[in-house]
Amino acid sequence: MNKDSIIHNTYSLKCIDLSIEGKGICKLDGLVVFVSAMYPGDEGEVEIDYKRNGQYFGKVKKLTVLSPNRIQPKCKVCSACGGCVFQPYAYEAELEYKTKKVQEQINKYAEVDAKVMPTIGMKTPEYYRNKIQVPFGIDEKGKAFYGFYKEGTHVIVPRKECFIEDVRANKLLDKLTKIINDLHISPYVEAADSGTIRYAMIRTSYYKKEIMLAIVTKEAFFPKKNLLVERIKRDCPEVTSLVQNVNGQKTNVILGKRFYNLFGPGYIEDYLCGIKFKISAESFYQTNPVMTEILYKTAMDFAELSKNDVVLDAYSGIGTIGLIAAKQVKKVISVELVEEAVKDAIKNAKINHIDNFEAYNDDATAFINRMAKRHEPLDVLFMDPPRKGSTEKFISAALFLEPKKIVYVSCNPLTLARDLKLLKKKYEIKKIQPVDEFGRNYHVETVVLLTRKGK
Ligand code: SAH
């Protein structure tokens, strides 16, 4: 078979597995083809779309046999949106996929046969997201609408209810759209680089009745800005904080650098495991409040902290893990690269009256290496790096400091497995617990407990 001639041709294929990004895996004469919205057991006509990095990608033209795990998706636009690859798939099967995905990465890249525990799932994987971001577009009648970017494009597709977002978001977005249309404020049009309203971002508090609305505009000043603020105040009493963000760049990145407080305190408050957090528009904060508590509780259970422990919370964000740990230990040191997040961590320590918590703004690798040079004592290390994982140098310093326990919280099983391979030189992998923070999406969080060998 001429491999290049298969592009744009259609073949009868059977889906045998799911990839790490939730795409169906099919085989075509020994070649692997990744197919969106195809699930194990599905068979059908697949058109090969394109080749990238030596891999083939296709789309379903017609299904002839359906996977036994297929269900009717609630959302009509889930395949175009790409946010919920598992909407048409039974949730139990999605959780099994997540466990298997973590297990495969661990076996392959950490080169250990440690058993992964079944993924802890949500009661119902719906209406959980506390951060909602939508682009605004303009339809053929000149009316503003909100939607999502069609996967891999800059085309805005209108949408209504989203089944994974906080229920309060959709009503607010409808009201905001009406206000924008009533006032004839134009959404931004990328092709012409003109218009005003680019995005709306909503952050909801789970435990408090607080909602932040951030409106991203092209310019700081625009006609009828005051009227817009007045109408939001009047028609959207649920909004406790209104923020404007200015993004004048021709880009798909949502937030620009400038923020203006239009009313309210400029943040919302929420609780995680009994600790209060102030969350501003730009703070990183986990998006699934119920499952984040389960994730952090798992991390705390694994750590079995005691009152004389010195703890390092590396990649600490706004200090969530460290502040939850602080009450049980002697001292928590946290390190985080983003300055604003560190400022938030310090504020969060204050509002919770936690005074055994130190927050440093630094690169985690540089910081832990300095700790190693000074032979600083360390009993428990929590590490929660971004998707690209930690670094060899970070891990060498951790091995040198040899804390009794390391609790690794990961949002990417691949880099987790790579890092575990290095950590296992001195540590035993005791427990691996995936937690489903991203129901209906292919991402999965994992908590791993490592204990020092032979001590
Ligand atoms: N533990 C936090 C944040 C986890 S996300 C929570 O659960 O909310 C990962 C964090 O690592 C982000 O806040 C990111 O800004 C930070 N980060 C990324 N690279 C870093 C580096 N080299 N050194 C320190 N922190 C880093």
GROMACS .gro file of C-alpha atoms and ligand atoms in nm:
model
  481
    1MET     CA    1   0.000   0.000   0.000
    2ASN     CA    2   0.128   0.349  -0.086
    3LYS     CA    3   0.107   0.519   0.253
    4ASP     CA    4   0.058   0.872   0.119
    5SER     CA    5  -0.225   0.772  -0.111
    6ILE     CA    6  -0.445   0.679   0.187
    7ILE     CA    7  -0.506   1.045   0.276
    8HIS     CA    8  -0.861   1.153   0.181
    9ASN     CA    9  -0.955   0.791   0.114
   10THR     CA   10  -1.223   0.611   0.313
   11TYR     CA   11  -1.176   0.268   0.473
   12SER     CA   12  -1.386   0.030   0.684
   13LEU     CA   13  -1.214   0.030   1.021
   14LYS     CA   14  -1.271  -0.111   1.369
   15CYS     CA   15  -1.183   0.081   1.683
   16ILE     CA   16  -0.974  -0.138   1.914
   17ASP     CA   17  -0.854   0.104   2.183
   18LEU     CA   18  -0.834   0.467   2.295
   19SER     CA   19  -0.526   0.687   2.273
   20ILE     CA   20  -0.382   0.895   2.555
   21GLU     CA   21  -0.585   1.188   2.415
   22GLY     CA   22  -0.910   0.993   2.402
   23LYS     CA   23  -0.907   0.933   2.027
   24GLY     CA   24  -1.018   0.596   1.887
   25ILE     CA   25  -0.731   0.374   1.771
   26CYS     CA   26  -0.787   0.178   1.450
   27LYS     CA   27  -0.547  -0.034   1.248
   28LEU     CA   28  -0.517  -0.011   0.871
   29ASP     CA   29  -0.280  -0.274   0.729
   30GLY     CA   30  -0.049  -0.233   1.029
   31LEU     CA   31  -0.072   0.149   1.030
   32VAL     CA   32  -0.227   0.316   1.334
   33VAL     CA   33  -0.505   0.567   1.262
   34PHE     CA   34  -0.639   0.798   1.535
   35VAL     CA   35  -1.008   0.874   1.491
   36SER     CA   36  -1.201   1.139   1.686
   37ALA     CA   37  -1.533   1.031   1.841
   38MET     CA   38  -1.475   0.659   1.782
   39TYR     CA   39  -1.481   0.420   2.077
   40PRO     CA   40  -1.363   0.059   2.128
   41GLY     CA   41  -1.614  -0.173   1.960
   42ASP     CA   42  -1.725   0.087   1.703
   43GLU     CA   43  -1.689  -0.010   1.338
   44GLY     CA   44  -1.747   0.215   1.042
   45GLU     CA   45  -1.631   0.412   0.742
   46VAL     CA   46  -1.338   0.635   0.829
   47GLU     CA   47  -1.189   0.901   0.604
   48ILE     CA   48  -0.815   0.954   0.659
   49ASP     CA   49  -0.777   1.328   0.703
   50TYR     CA   50  -0.412   1.407   0.748
   51LYS     CA   51  -0.072   1.286   0.867
   52ARG     CA   52   0.117   1.458   1.148
   53ASN     CA   53   0.453   1.348   1.293
   54GLY     CA   54   0.423   1.019   1.111
   55GLN     CA   55   0.078   0.947   1.256
   56TYR     CA   56  -0.249   0.928   1.065
   57PHE     CA   57  -0.570   1.099   1.176
   58GLY     CA   58  -0.920   1.034   1.047
   59LYS     CA   59  -1.287   1.114   1.095
   60VAL     CA   60  -1.594   0.894   1.103
   61LYS     CA   61  -1.815   0.913   0.793
   62LYS     CA   62  -2.063   0.645   0.899
   63LEU     CA   63  -2.085   0.396   1.186
   64THR     CA   64  -2.194   0.041   1.104
   65VAL     CA   65  -2.143  -0.124   1.446
   66LEU     CA   66  -2.176   0.064   1.776
   67SER     CA   67  -1.958   0.019   2.083
   68PRO     CA   68  -2.154  -0.144   2.369
   69ASN     CA   69  -2.043   0.151   2.582
   70ARG     CA   70  -2.199   0.416   2.361
   71ILE     CA   71  -2.464   0.635   2.520
   72GLN     CA   72  -2.675   0.924   2.391
   73PRO     CA   73  -2.476   1.243   2.462
   74LYS     CA   74  -2.671   1.525   2.628
   75CYS     CA   75  -2.472   1.787   2.444
   76LYS     CA   76  -2.536   1.828   2.074
   77VAL     CA   77  -2.207   2.003   1.999
   78CYS     CA   78  -1.968   1.788   2.202
   79SER     CA   79  -1.783   1.643   1.903
   80ALA     CA   80  -1.732   1.984   1.739
   81CYS     CA   81  -1.632   2.149   2.067
   82GLY     CA   82  -1.376   1.885   2.162
   83GLY     CA   83  -1.409   1.967   2.534
   84CYS     CA   84  -1.601   1.649   2.617
   85VAL     CA   85  -1.463   1.361   2.409
   86PHE     CA   86  -1.640   1.113   2.637
   87GLN     CA   87  -1.997   1.255   2.629
   88PRO     CA   88  -2.108   0.969   2.401
   89TYR     CA   89  -1.934   0.706   2.620
   90ALA     CA   90  -2.054   0.541   2.944
   91TYR     CA   91  -1.892   0.708   3.245
   92GLU     CA   92  -1.785   0.373   3.402
   93ALA     CA   93  -1.601   0.291   3.077
   94GLU     CA   94  -1.439   0.635   3.082
   95LEU     CA   95  -1.310   0.573   3.436
   96GLU     CA   96  -1.176   0.231   3.334
   97TYR     CA   97  -0.999   0.397   3.041
   98LYS     CA   98  -0.838   0.649   3.277
   99THR     CA   99  -0.710   0.378   3.514
  100LYS     CA  100  -0.574   0.178   3.220
  101LYS     CA  101  -0.408   0.485   3.070
  102VAL     CA  102  -0.222   0.561   3.394
  103GLN     CA  103  -0.129   0.192   3.435
  104GLU     CA  104   0.011   0.170   3.081
  105GLN     CA  105   0.226   0.481   3.121
  106ILE     CA  106   0.360   0.359   3.457
  107ASN     CA  107   0.449   0.014   3.322
  108LYS     CA  108   0.605   0.151   3.007
  109TYR     CA  109   0.795   0.458   3.125
  110ALA     CA  110   0.849   0.409   3.499
  111GLU     CA  111   0.935   0.044   3.421
  112VAL     CA  112   0.766  -0.089   3.732
  113ASP     CA  113   0.467  -0.315   3.771
  114ALA     CA  114   0.313  -0.116   4.060
  115LYS     CA  115  -0.063  -0.154   4.052
  116VAL     CA  116  -0.277   0.151   3.981
  117MET     CA  117  -0.591   0.173   4.196
  118PRO     CA  118  -0.927   0.223   4.020
  119THR     CA  119  -0.990   0.590   3.933
  120ILE     CA  120  -1.208   0.771   4.187
  121GLY     CA  121  -1.494   0.910   3.981
  122MET     CA  122  -1.754   1.181   4.026
  123LYS     CA  123  -2.109   1.097   4.142
  124THR     CA  124  -2.228   1.243   3.814
  125PRO     CA  125  -1.979   1.398   3.575
  126GLU     CA  126  -2.187   1.710   3.515
  127TYR     CA  127  -2.200   2.082   3.593
  128TYR     CA  128  -1.871   2.082   3.781
  129ARG     CA  129  -1.649   2.343   3.614
  130ASN     CA  130  -1.602   2.656   3.823
  131LYS     CA  131  -1.417   2.847   3.551
  132ILE     CA  132  -1.590   2.917   3.224
  133GLN     CA  133  -1.439   3.103   2.929
  134VAL     CA  134  -1.628   3.181   2.609
  135PRO     CA  135  -1.543   3.385   2.300
  136PHE     CA  136  -1.802   3.629   2.162
  137GLY     CA  137  -1.885   3.643   1.793
  138ILE     CA  138  -2.124   3.825   1.564
  139ASP     CA  139  -2.382   3.645   1.349
  140GLU     CA  140  -2.502   3.725   0.998
  141LYS     CA  141  -2.778   3.950   1.139
  142GLY     CA  142  -2.518   4.152   1.327
  143LYS     CA  143  -2.618   4.006   1.667
  144ALA     CA  144  -2.369   3.912   1.936
  145PHE     CA  145  -2.349   3.548   2.047
  146TYR     CA  146  -2.120   3.338   2.262
  147GLY     CA  147  -1.976   3.003   2.168
  148PHE     CA  148  -1.662   2.798   2.143
  149TYR     CA  149  -1.376   2.770   1.899
  150LYS     CA  150  -1.428   2.482   1.661
  151GLU     CA  151  -1.145   2.241   1.746
  152GLY     CA  152  -0.815   2.353   1.596
  153THR     CA  153  -0.963   2.670   1.434
  154HIS     CA  154  -1.046   3.035   1.510
  155VAL     CA  155  -1.408   2.984   1.400
  156ILE     CA  156  -1.660   3.062   1.678
  157VAL     CA  157  -1.954   2.821   1.688
  158PRO     CA  158  -2.260   2.933   1.891
  159ARG     CA  159  -2.364   2.717   2.183
  160LYS     CA  160  -2.619   2.715   2.460
  161GLU     CA  161  -2.607   2.505   2.776
  162CYS     CA  162  -2.281   2.329   2.856
  163PHE     CA  163  -2.327   2.015   3.065
  164ILE     CA  164  -1.997   2.032   3.251
  165GLU     CA  165  -2.010   2.397   3.360
  166ASP     CA  166  -2.155   2.537   3.681
  167VAL     CA  167  -2.530   2.578   3.614
  168ARG     CA  168  -2.514   2.948   3.703
  169ALA     CA  169  -2.282   3.026   3.412
  170ASN     CA  170  -2.519   2.966   3.126
  171LYS     CA  171  -2.794   3.193   3.259
  172LEU     CA  172  -2.542   3.467   3.321
  173LEU     CA  173  -2.398   3.434   2.970
  174ASP     CA  174  -2.748   3.465   2.821
  175LYS     CA  175  -2.816   3.780   3.021
  176LEU     CA  176  -2.479   3.928   2.928
  177THR     CA  177  -2.541   3.859   2.558
  178LYS     CA  178  -2.878   4.036   2.580
  179ILE     CA  179  -2.719   4.339   2.746
  180ILE     CA  180  -2.446   4.357   2.480
  181ASN     CA  181  -2.711   4.338   2.206
  182ASP     CA  182  -2.941   4.590   2.375
  183LEU     CA  183  -2.654   4.838   2.397
  184HIS     CA  184  -2.525   4.756   2.046
  185ILE     CA  185  -2.171   4.699   2.168
  186SER     CA  186  -1.991   4.505   1.898
  187PRO     CA  187  -1.808   4.179   1.967
  188TYR     CA  188  -1.452   4.158   1.841
  189VAL     CA  189  -1.405   4.035   1.484
  190GLU     CA  190  -1.064   3.878   1.443
  191ALA     CA  191  -1.042   3.902   1.063
  192ALA     CA  192  -1.098   4.280   1.071
  193ASP     CA  193  -0.927   4.326   1.409
  194SER     CA  194  -1.223   4.546   1.508
  195GLY     CA  195  -1.502   4.548   1.767
  196THR     CA  196  -1.489   4.543   2.145
  197ILE     CA  197  -1.603   4.237   2.342
  198ARG     CA  198  -1.370   3.941   2.301
  199TYR     CA  199  -1.439   3.695   2.582
  200ALA     CA  200  -1.630   3.649   2.903
  201MET     CA  201  -1.475   3.456   3.186
  202ILE     CA  202  -1.681   3.343   3.482
  203ARG     CA  203  -1.547   3.206   3.811
  204THR     CA  204  -1.797   3.060   4.055
  205SER     CA  205  -1.749   2.983   4.422
  206TYR     CA  206  -1.872   2.640   4.528
  207TYR     CA  207  -1.926   2.711   4.895
  208LYS     CA  208  -2.021   3.079   4.874
  209LYS     CA  209  -2.278   3.264   4.665
  210GLU     CA  210  -2.007   3.453   4.481
  211ILE     CA  211  -1.949   3.490   4.109
  212MET     CA  212  -1.681   3.685   3.928
  213LEU     CA  213  -1.744   3.801   3.574
  214ALA     CA  214  -1.444   3.916   3.375
  215ILE     CA  215  -1.506   4.080   3.038
  216VAL     CA  216  -1.213   4.079   2.800
  217THR     CA  217  -1.212   4.376   2.564
  218LYS     CA  218  -0.987   4.497   2.285
  219GLU     CA  219  -0.944   4.845   2.434
  220ALA     CA  220  -0.962   4.977   2.789
  221PHE     CA  221  -1.216   5.244   2.689
  222PHE     CA  222  -1.509   5.188   2.457
  223PRO     CA  223  -1.844   5.359   2.397
  224LYS     CA  224  -2.117   5.274   2.651
  225LYS     CA  225  -1.878   5.111   2.895
  226ASN     CA  226  -2.051   5.279   3.191
  227LEU     CA  227  -2.391   5.170   3.065
  228LEU     CA  228  -2.264   4.813   3.034
  229VAL     CA  229  -2.146   4.816   3.395
  230GLU     CA  230  -2.478   4.964   3.514
  231ARG     CA  231  -2.682   4.706   3.325
  232ILE     CA  232  -2.473   4.415   3.462
  233LYS     CA  233  -2.519   4.553   3.814
  234ARG     CA  234  -2.896   4.580   3.761
  235ASP     CA  235  -2.970   4.262   3.564
  236CYS     CA  236  -2.709   4.024   3.707
  237PRO     CA  237  -2.725   4.060   4.087
  238GLU     CA  238  -2.550   3.724   4.123
  239VAL     CA  239  -2.226   3.887   4.000
  240THR     CA  240  -2.034   3.990   4.311
  241SER     CA  241  -1.724   4.107   4.126
  242LEU     CA  242  -1.695   4.257   3.778
  243VAL     CA  243  -1.352   4.282   3.621
  244GLN     CA  244  -1.236   4.410   3.285
  245ASN     CA  245  -0.933   4.263   3.117
  246VAL     CA  246  -0.777   4.429   2.815
  247ASN     CA  247  -0.633   4.216   2.540
  248GLY     CA  248  -0.538   4.414   2.231
  249GLN     CA  249  -0.330   4.136   2.075
  250LYS     CA  250  -0.440   3.946   1.765
  251THR     CA  251  -0.424   3.608   1.934
  252ASN     CA  252  -0.624   3.315   2.070
  253VAL     CA  253  -0.479   3.370   2.418
  254ILE     CA  254  -0.771   3.484   2.629
  255LEU     CA  255  -0.637   3.720   2.893
  256GLY     CA  256  -0.419   4.025   2.838
  257LYS     CA  257  -0.198   4.178   3.105
  258ARG     CA  258  -0.417   4.472   3.220
  259PHE     CA  259  -0.702   4.426   3.467
  260TYR     CA  260  -0.948   4.688   3.591
  261ASN     CA  261  -1.189   4.639   3.876
  262LEU     CA  262  -1.533   4.759   3.768
  263PHE     CA  263  -1.721   4.668   4.086
  264GLY     CA  264  -1.678   4.432   4.382
  265PRO     CA  265  -1.350   4.321   4.542
  266GLY     CA  266  -1.183   4.177   4.228
  267TYR     CA  267  -1.184   3.822   4.363
  268ILE     CA  268  -1.415   3.550   4.491
  269GLU     CA  269  -1.362   3.332   4.795
  270ASP     CA  270  -1.399   2.957   4.813
  271TYR     CA  271  -1.302   2.676   5.050
  272LEU     CA  272  -1.093   2.363   4.995
  273CYS     CA  273  -1.069   2.111   5.280
  274GLY     CA  274  -1.179   2.381   5.526
  275ILE     CA  275  -0.921   2.642   5.416
  276LYS     CA  276  -1.042   2.968   5.264
  277PHE     CA  277  -0.892   3.085   4.934
  278LYS     CA  278  -0.911   3.421   4.758
  279ILE     CA  279  -0.924   3.364   4.385
  280SER     CA  280  -0.860   3.651   4.147
  281ALA     CA  281  -0.922   3.654   3.772
  282GLU     CA  282  -0.572   3.539   3.681
  283SER     CA  283  -0.506   3.289   3.965
  284PHE     CA  284  -0.457   2.924   3.882
  285TYR     CA  285  -0.723   2.730   4.072
  286GLN     CA  286  -0.838   2.373   4.021
  287THR     CA  287  -1.159   2.366   3.817
  288ASN     CA  288  -1.354   2.086   3.985
  289PRO     CA  289  -1.428   2.185   4.346
  290VAL     CA  290  -1.569   1.852   4.468
  291MET     CA  291  -1.299   1.633   4.314
  292THR     CA  292  -1.018   1.871   4.413
  293GLU     CA  293  -1.110   1.816   4.775
  294ILE     CA  294  -1.094   1.440   4.715
  295LEU     CA  295  -0.759   1.481   4.536
  296TYR     CA  296  -0.604   1.682   4.818
  297LYS     CA  297  -0.757   1.459   5.087
  298THR     CA  298  -0.597   1.161   4.912
  299ALA     CA  299  -0.263   1.346   4.907
  300MET     CA  300  -0.294   1.424   5.282
  301ASP     CA  301  -0.395   1.065   5.367
  302PHE     CA  302  -0.095   0.933   5.173
  303ALA     CA  303   0.143   1.175   5.349
  304GLU     CA  304   0.034   1.075   5.706
  305LEU     CA  305   0.176   1.402   5.835
  306SER     CA  306   0.294   1.446   6.191
  307LYS     CA  307   0.343   1.756   6.401
  308ASN     CA  308   0.724   1.769   6.378
  309ASP     CA  309   0.735   1.743   5.998
  310VAL     CA  310   0.897   2.002   5.775
  311VAL     CA  311   0.711   1.999   5.443
  312LEU     CA  312   0.797   2.136   5.099
  313ASP     CA  313   0.506   2.217   4.865
  314ALA     CA  314   0.673   2.250   4.526
  315TYR     CA  315   0.483   2.399   4.229
  316SER     CA  316   0.244   2.538   4.486
  317GLY     CA  317   0.018   2.774   4.285
  318ILE     CA  318  -0.177   2.984   4.538
  319GLY     CA  319  -0.061   2.756   4.819
  320THR     CA  320  -0.352   2.511   4.823
  321ILE     CA  321  -0.173   2.187   4.918
  322GLY     CA  322   0.072   2.351   5.159
  323LEU     CA  323  -0.195   2.550   5.343
  324ILE     CA  324  -0.413   2.241   5.384
  325ALA     CA  325  -0.110   2.055   5.526
  326ALA     CA  326   0.008   2.341   5.751
  327LYS     CA  327  -0.216   2.278   6.050
  328GLN     CA  328  -0.082   1.925   6.092
  329VAL     CA  329   0.292   1.997   6.073
  330LYS     CA  330   0.575   2.209   6.214
  331LYS     CA  331   0.648   2.412   5.902
  332VAL     CA  332   0.551   2.435   5.534
  333ILE     CA  333   0.776   2.589   5.272
  334SER     CA  334   0.618   2.651   4.932
  335VAL     CA  335   0.773   2.746   4.601
  336GLU     CA  336   0.602   2.871   4.286
  337LEU     CA  337   0.718   3.043   3.968
  338VAL     CA  338   0.429   3.288   3.917
  339GLU     CA  339   0.469   3.597   4.135
  340GLU     CA  340   0.095   3.678   4.156
  341ALA     CA  341   0.020   3.325   4.275
  342VAL     CA  342   0.282   3.359   4.549
  343LYS     CA  343   0.125   3.688   4.661
  344ASP     CA  344  -0.211   3.508   4.674
  345ALA     CA  345  -0.054   3.225   4.878
  346ILE     CA  346   0.077   3.475   5.134
  347LYS     CA  347  -0.266   3.643   5.155
  348ASN     CA  348  -0.434   3.305   5.189
  349ALA     CA  349  -0.204   3.211   5.477
  350LYS     CA  350  -0.300   3.537   5.652
  351ILE     CA  351  -0.677   3.506   5.613
  352ASN     CA  352  -0.657   3.152   5.754
  353HIS     CA  353  -0.432   3.263   6.044
  354ILE     CA  354  -0.162   3.017   5.937
  355ASP     CA  355   0.181   3.137   6.050
  356ASN     CA  356   0.399   2.828   5.992
  357PHE     CA  357   0.385   2.873   5.613
  358GLU     CA  358   0.655   3.038   5.399
  359ALA     CA  359   0.595   3.114   5.030
  360TYR     CA  360   0.881   3.172   4.785
  361ASN     CA  361   0.868   3.300   4.430
  362ASP     CA  362   1.127   3.093   4.246
  363ASP     CA  363   1.187   2.813   4.001
  364ALA     CA  364   1.123   2.491   4.194
  365THR     CA  365   1.443   2.328   4.062
  366ALA     CA  366   1.668   2.620   4.161
  367PHE     CA  367   1.497   2.640   4.500
  368ILE     CA  368   1.525   2.273   4.597
  369ASN     CA  369   1.887   2.268   4.481
  370ARG     CA  370   1.965   2.550   4.720
  371MET     CA  371   1.793   2.354   4.996
  372ALA     CA  372   2.011   2.054   4.906
  373LYS     CA  373   2.331   2.261   4.913
  374ARG     CA  374   2.242   2.381   5.261
  375HIS     CA  375   2.146   2.028   5.372
  376GLU     CA  376   1.813   2.160   5.494
  377PRO     CA  377   1.593   1.910   5.674
  378LEU     CA  378   1.290   1.786   5.481
  379ASP     CA  379   1.040   1.523   5.599
  380VAL     CA  380   0.769   1.529   5.333
  381LEU     CA  381   0.781   1.660   4.978
  382PHE     CA  382   0.460   1.739   4.791
  383MET     CA  383   0.517   1.804   4.422
  384ASP     CA  384   0.246   1.909   4.178
  385PRO     CA  385   0.426   2.014   3.859
  386PRO     CA  386   0.262   2.137   3.536
  387ARG     CA  387   0.195   1.900   3.244
  388LYS     CA  388   0.557   1.890   3.136
  389GLY     CA  389   0.646   1.734   3.472
  390SER     CA  390   0.944   1.806   3.694
  391THR     CA  391   1.315   1.812   3.601
  392GLU     CA  392   1.604   1.569   3.645
  393LYS     CA  393   1.783   1.829   3.856
  394PHE     CA  394   1.481   1.876   4.081
  395ILE     CA  395   1.460   1.501   4.131
  396SER     CA  396   1.836   1.467   4.201
  397ALA     CA  397   1.807   1.729   4.474
  398ALA     CA  398   1.499   1.553   4.615
  399LEU     CA  399   1.693   1.223   4.621
  400PHE     CA  400   1.978   1.399   4.799
  401LEU     CA  401   1.749   1.555   5.063
  402GLU     CA  402   1.575   1.217   5.097
  403PRO     CA  403   1.247   1.312   5.268
  404LYS     CA  404   1.067   1.016   5.432
  405LYS     CA  405   0.784   1.051   5.185
  406ILE     CA  406   0.718   1.210   4.852
  407VAL     CA  407   0.360   1.271   4.740
  408TYR     CA  408   0.351   1.342   4.367
  409VAL     CA  409   0.030   1.498   4.232
  410SER     CA  410   0.029   1.483   3.854
  411CYS     CA  411  -0.194   1.603   3.572
  412ASN     CA  412  -0.003   1.408   3.307
  413PRO     CA  413   0.057   1.031   3.346
  414LEU     CA  414   0.333   1.036   3.085
  415THR     CA  415   0.563   1.283   3.262
  416LEU     CA  416   0.463   1.131   3.596
  417ALA     CA  417   0.591   0.791   3.479
  418ARG     CA  418   0.911   0.945   3.344
  419ASP     CA  419   0.978   1.117   3.679
  420LEU     CA  420   0.890   0.806   3.881
  421LYS     CA  421   1.158   0.613   3.692
  422LEU     CA  422   1.418   0.850   3.842
  423LEU     CA  423   1.259   0.862   4.187
  424LYS     CA  424   1.245   0.484   4.221
  425LYS     CA  425   1.627   0.477   4.264
  426LYS     CA  426   1.571   0.560   4.630
  427TYR     CA  427   1.195   0.536   4.669
  428GLU     CA  428   0.937   0.265   4.663
  429ILE     CA  429   0.615   0.340   4.476
  430LYS     CA  430   0.354   0.250   4.737
  431LYS     CA  431   0.023   0.377   4.603
  432ILE     CA  432  -0.101   0.518   4.272
  433GLN     CA  433  -0.447   0.674   4.284
  434PRO     CA  434  -0.602   0.843   3.979
  435VAL     CA  435  -0.879   1.094   4.057
  436ASP     CA  436  -1.123   1.215   3.794
  437GLU     CA  437  -1.106   1.593   3.800
  438PHE     CA  438  -1.205   1.621   3.435
  439GLY     CA  439  -1.516   1.409   3.379
  440ARG     CA  440  -1.598   1.371   3.005
  441ASN     CA  441  -1.248   1.490   2.910
  442TYR     CA  442  -0.945   1.263   2.861
  443HIS     CA  443  -0.730   1.435   3.124
  444VAL     CA  444  -0.675   1.263   3.458
  445GLU     CA  445  -0.505   1.357   3.784
  446THR     CA  446  -0.300   1.103   3.977
  447VAL     CA  447  -0.165   1.101   4.332
  448VAL     CA  448   0.137   0.880   4.403
  449LEU     CA  449   0.287   0.792   4.740
  450LEU     CA  450   0.660   0.717   4.745
  451THR     CA  451   0.844   0.610   5.059
  452ARG     CA  452   1.220   0.599   5.113
  453LYS     CA  453   1.362   0.252   5.055
  454GLY     CA  454   1.511   0.055   5.343
  455LYS     CA  455   1.429   0.303   5.619
  456SAH     N1  456  -0.043   2.289   4.353
  456SAH     C1  457  -0.123   2.392   4.290
  456SAH     C2  458  -0.078   2.427   4.147
  456SAH     C3  459  -0.050   2.312   4.056
  456SAH     S1  460  -0.036   2.358   3.887
  456SAH     C4  461  -0.269   2.356   4.293
  456SAH     O1  462  -0.305   2.241   4.312
  456SAH     O2  463  -0.352   2.445   4.275
  456SAH     C5  464   0.137   2.370   3.863
  456SAH     C6  465   0.196   2.498   3.914
  456SAH     O3  466   0.336   2.495   3.886
  456SAH     C7  467   0.143   2.627   3.849
  456SAH     O4  468   0.101   2.714   3.951
  456SAH     C8  469   0.266   2.683   3.776
  456SAH     O5  470   0.269   2.824   3.775
  456SAH     C9  471   0.380   2.627   3.857
  456SAH     N2  472   0.510   2.617   3.789
  456SAH    C10  473   0.534   2.589   3.659
  456SAH     N3  474   0.666   2.580   3.636
  456SAH    C11  475   0.729   2.602   3.755
  456SAH    C12  476   0.865   2.605   3.796
  456SAH     N4  477   0.962   2.582   3.710
  456SAH     N5  478   0.891   2.629   3.926
  456SAH    C13  479   0.791   2.652   4.015
  456SAH     N6  480   0.660   2.648   3.982
  456SAH    C14  481   0.629   2.625   3.854
   0.00000   0.00000   0.00000
